Every structure is written in C-alpha cells, then in structure tokens.
GROMACS .gro file of C-alpha atoms in nm:
model
  158
    1MET     CA    1   0.000   0.000   0.000
    2LYS     CA    2   0.120   0.352  -0.082
    3LYS     CA    3   0.226   0.576   0.200
    4THR     CA    4   0.166   0.900   0.011
    5LEU     CA    5  -0.105   0.998  -0.232
    6ASN     CA    6  -0.011   1.125  -0.574
    7GLU     CA    7  -0.193   1.387  -0.780
    8ALA     CA    8  -0.425   1.134  -0.949
    9ASP     CA    9  -0.534   0.997  -0.610
   10TRP     CA   10  -0.617   1.345  -0.481
   11LEU     CA   11  -0.808   1.425  -0.799
   12ALA     CA   12  -1.017   1.108  -0.765
   13LEU     CA   13  -1.093   1.190  -0.402
   14LEU     CA   14  -1.195   1.546  -0.483
   15ARG     CA   15  -1.420   1.431  -0.769
   16ALA     CA   16  -1.591   1.180  -0.541
   17LEU     CA   17  -1.637   1.450  -0.276
   18ALA     CA   18  -1.782   1.690  -0.534
   19ALA     CA   19  -2.025   1.424  -0.660
   20ARG     CA   20  -2.147   1.356  -0.306
   21ALA     CA   21  -2.186   1.727  -0.239
   22GLU     CA   22  -2.395   1.760  -0.557
   23ARG     CA   23  -2.619   1.471  -0.448
   24GLY     CA   24  -2.656   1.632  -0.107
   25LEU     CA   25  -2.760   1.962  -0.262
   26GLU     CA   26  -3.013   1.784  -0.484
   27ARG     CA   27  -3.161   1.613  -0.177
   28LEU     CA   28  -3.176   1.943   0.010
   29GLU     CA   29  -3.359   2.108  -0.280
   30HIS     CA   30  -3.598   1.813  -0.295
   31LEU     CA   31  -3.668   1.839   0.079
   32GLU     CA   32  -3.732   2.213   0.044
   33ARG     CA   33  -3.982   2.144  -0.239
   34LEU     CA   34  -4.158   1.886  -0.019
   35HIS     CA   35  -4.171   2.136   0.267
   36ARG     CA   36  -4.325   2.400   0.040
   37LYS     CA   37  -4.576   2.144  -0.089
   38ALA     CA   38  -4.676   2.055   0.268
   39ARG     CA   39  -4.711   2.423   0.361
   40THR     CA   40  -4.930   2.481   0.057
   41ALA     CA   41  -5.148   2.179   0.135
   42ILE     CA   42  -5.199   2.296   0.492
   43ALA     CA   43  -5.267   2.655   0.387
   44GLU     CA   44  -5.516   2.549   0.119
   45SER     CA   45  -5.704   2.314   0.351
   46TYR     CA   46  -6.038   2.451   0.456
   47ARG     CA   47  -5.991   2.314   0.805
   48PRO     CA   48  -5.645   2.162   0.853
   49GLY     CA   49  -5.742   1.986   1.178
   50ALA     CA   50  -5.481   1.724   1.264
   51LEU     CA   51  -5.309   1.743   0.924
   52PRO     CA   52  -5.011   1.942   1.063
   53SER     CA   53  -4.971   1.684   1.341
   54LEU     CA   54  -4.982   1.400   1.090
   55LEU     CA   55  -4.717   1.563   0.874
   56ALA     CA   56  -4.499   1.620   1.179
   57LEU     CA   57  -4.546   1.255   1.271
   58THR     CA   58  -4.426   1.142   0.927
   59LEU     CA   59  -4.087   1.294   1.008
   60HIS     CA   60  -4.049   1.052   1.300
   61GLN     CA   61  -4.236   0.754   1.157
   62PRO     CA   62  -4.241   0.752   0.776
   63VAL     CA   63  -4.455   0.435   0.744
   64LEU     CA   64  -4.797   0.479   0.900
   65SER     CA   65  -5.109   0.271   0.955
   66PRO     CA   66  -5.445   0.404   1.078
   67GLN     CA   67  -5.396   0.211   1.402
   68ALA     CA   68  -5.057   0.374   1.468
   69VAL     CA   69  -5.185   0.722   1.383
   70ALA     CA   70  -5.488   0.669   1.608
   71ARG     CA   71  -5.264   0.564   1.897
   72LEU     CA   72  -5.003   0.836   1.851
   73LEU     CA   73  -5.239   1.128   1.778
   74ASP     CA   74  -5.514   1.016   2.017
   75LEU     CA   75  -5.775   0.968   1.742
   76THR     CA   76  -6.021   0.694   1.662
   77VAL     CA   77  -5.910   0.443   1.399
   78THR     CA   78  -6.186   0.573   1.170
   79GLY     CA   79  -6.072   0.932   1.221
   80ALA     CA   80  -5.712   0.835   1.159
   81SER     CA   81  -5.813   0.653   0.838
   82LYS     CA   82  -5.996   0.962   0.716
   83LEU     CA   83  -5.699   1.182   0.804
   84LEU     CA   84  -5.460   0.953   0.613
   85GLU     CA   85  -5.695   0.948   0.312
   86ARG     CA   86  -5.711   1.327   0.324
   87ALA     CA   87  -5.331   1.349   0.328
   88ALA     CA   88  -5.318   1.103   0.037
   89GLY     CA   89  -5.572   1.316  -0.149
   90THR     CA   90  -5.345   1.619  -0.121
   91GLY     CA   91  -5.051   1.416  -0.254
   92LEU     CA   92  -4.850   1.429   0.069
   93LEU     CA   93  -4.885   1.058   0.143
   94THR     CA   94  -4.957   0.754  -0.068
   95GLU     CA   95  -5.108   0.421   0.021
   96ILE     CA   96  -4.859   0.142  -0.046
   97THR     CA   97  -5.102  -0.144   0.014
   98THR     CA   98  -5.384  -0.240  -0.219
   99ARG     CA   99  -5.630  -0.378   0.033
  100ARG     CA  100  -5.900  -0.221   0.249
  101THR     CA  101  -5.777  -0.366   0.580
  102TRP     CA  102  -5.440  -0.313   0.740
  103ARG     CA  103  -5.365  -0.021   0.512
  104ILE     CA  104  -5.017   0.133   0.512
  105PHE     CA  105  -4.928   0.485   0.405
  106MET     CA  106  -4.591   0.641   0.325
  107SER     CA  107  -4.467   0.976   0.199
  108VAL     CA  108  -4.466   0.988  -0.179
  109ASP     CA  109  -4.093   1.051  -0.214
  110LEU     CA  110  -4.005   0.748  -0.002
  111ALA     CA  111  -4.260   0.530  -0.182
  112VAL     CA  112  -4.092   0.617  -0.511
  113GLU     CA  113  -3.745   0.563  -0.363
  114PHE     CA  114  -3.834   0.216  -0.232
  115GLY     CA  115  -4.026   0.109  -0.543
  116PHE     CA  116  -4.381   0.116  -0.401
  117ALA     CA  117  -4.487   0.390  -0.642
  118LYS     CA  118  -4.378   0.506  -0.984
  119ALA     CA  119  -4.191   0.831  -1.025
  120PRO     CA  120  -4.401   1.102  -1.187
  121LEU     CA  121  -4.341   1.127  -1.560
  122GLY     CA  122  -4.317   1.440  -1.767
  123ARG     CA  123  -4.217   1.789  -1.679
  124PRO     CA  124  -4.261   1.895  -1.318
  125ARG     CA  125  -4.544   2.130  -1.239
  126VAL     CA  126  -4.466   2.494  -1.199
  127GLU     CA  127  -4.446   2.567  -0.829
  128ARG     CA  128  -4.676   2.829  -0.695
  129PHE     CA  129  -4.525   3.032  -0.421
  130LEU     CA  130  -4.738   3.126  -0.126
  131PRO     CA  131  -4.801   3.492  -0.065
  132SER     CA  132  -4.618   3.647   0.224
  133PRO     CA  133  -4.739   3.494   0.547
  134SER     CA  134  -5.047   3.653   0.693
  135ARG     CA  135  -5.141   3.649   1.056
  136ASN     CA  136  -5.367   3.348   1.000
  137LEU     CA  137  -5.096   3.154   0.821
  138ALA     CA  138  -4.842   3.244   1.089
  139ALA     CA  139  -5.084   3.110   1.352
  140VAL     CA  140  -5.117   2.783   1.159
  141PHE     CA  141  -4.740   2.737   1.154
  142ASP     CA  142  -4.706   2.833   1.519
  143GLN     CA  143  -4.965   2.567   1.597
  144PHE     CA  144  -4.773   2.322   1.375
  145ASP     CA  145  -4.453   2.391   1.571
  146ALA     CA  146  -4.637   2.340   1.901
  147GLU     CA  147  -4.787   2.013   1.777
  148MET     CA  148  -4.445   1.900   1.655
  149ALA     CA  149  -4.301   1.966   2.002
  150ALA     CA  150  -4.590   1.772   2.158
  151ILE     CA  151  -4.525   1.477   1.926
  152ASP     CA  152  -4.155   1.488   2.015
  153GLU     CA  153  -4.246   1.470   2.384
  154LEU     CA  154  -4.493   1.188   2.319
  155LEU     CA  155  -4.241   0.983   2.120
  156ASN     CA  156  -3.960   1.044   2.370
  157ALA     CA  157  -4.184   0.934   2.658
  158ARG     CA  158  -4.234   0.587   2.506
   0.00000   0.00000   0.00000
C-alpha cells in the first residue's frame, strides 16, 4: 500500500467528494420542495385539523397505519383513516397497500425511492409560491410547531 497519495489519487478523491456534495444539494432542494408542498397543502385546507400533526409525525415515523396514527395522535381508527386518506388526497402521502384492511401509508418521495410507487413522468409542475405569510398563516405554523413539540415529547416518553 502507498504511504503517500499522488496527484491522481487526490483528484479522484476530490471528484468523489464533489459528486457527493452535488447529491446532497439535490436532496436538500428536494426536501425544500416537499416542505413548500406541505405548507401549501396545509394553507389550502379549509380546516387543517390534525393534518399538521400527521405531517410532523411522518418525520419521525415515515410508514404509518391508521392504528398507529390513532394511537399516537389520540384519534379513533376511523378518524385516523380519514386523516390519512385526506393526506393522500393532497398528494403528501400515498397508500402502499392495495387492500381495504391493514392499510399502510408512506410519503410519496419514499414510496418512489423504495419502489412502491412510480416516479411522476413528464415535466414537473410549476411551483406556486405562497403569498407572504399573513397572521392566519403564521398562527397555523405556530400551531404546527407546538404540535411538533408535543409529538416529540410523546415519542420520547415511550
């Protein structure tokens, strides 16, 4: 084994580092797009209800069933099923099972990554940017942050 690296070795290392940095930046941009999509879905919901809590929960537990959501968010199983269907209807989650019982939901990006769903084809949609936050929207996000903290406490207590 060589004790010192020559110029070609350093060049290969720097190229590999640059490629990983590029992949990291692509992932960061993708996560920012997902965050904007979630904000838009919450803002456009007539009554967001427990949707912000569900989205916060997906950060800790990316694969969800109605039973788990009911237990973790203190909902009925029927209410949790409706909430998951609502999130799937907005495109934030997707069902990865094809049956009516023991349904499992996952975020769309992870479902595509793991082969449960097909990647969207064609050109991406033009992103609409939200107007500057109003008082009502700021209150929604403050509530989201509070619910996220409550979920953190709930998950850490178990």
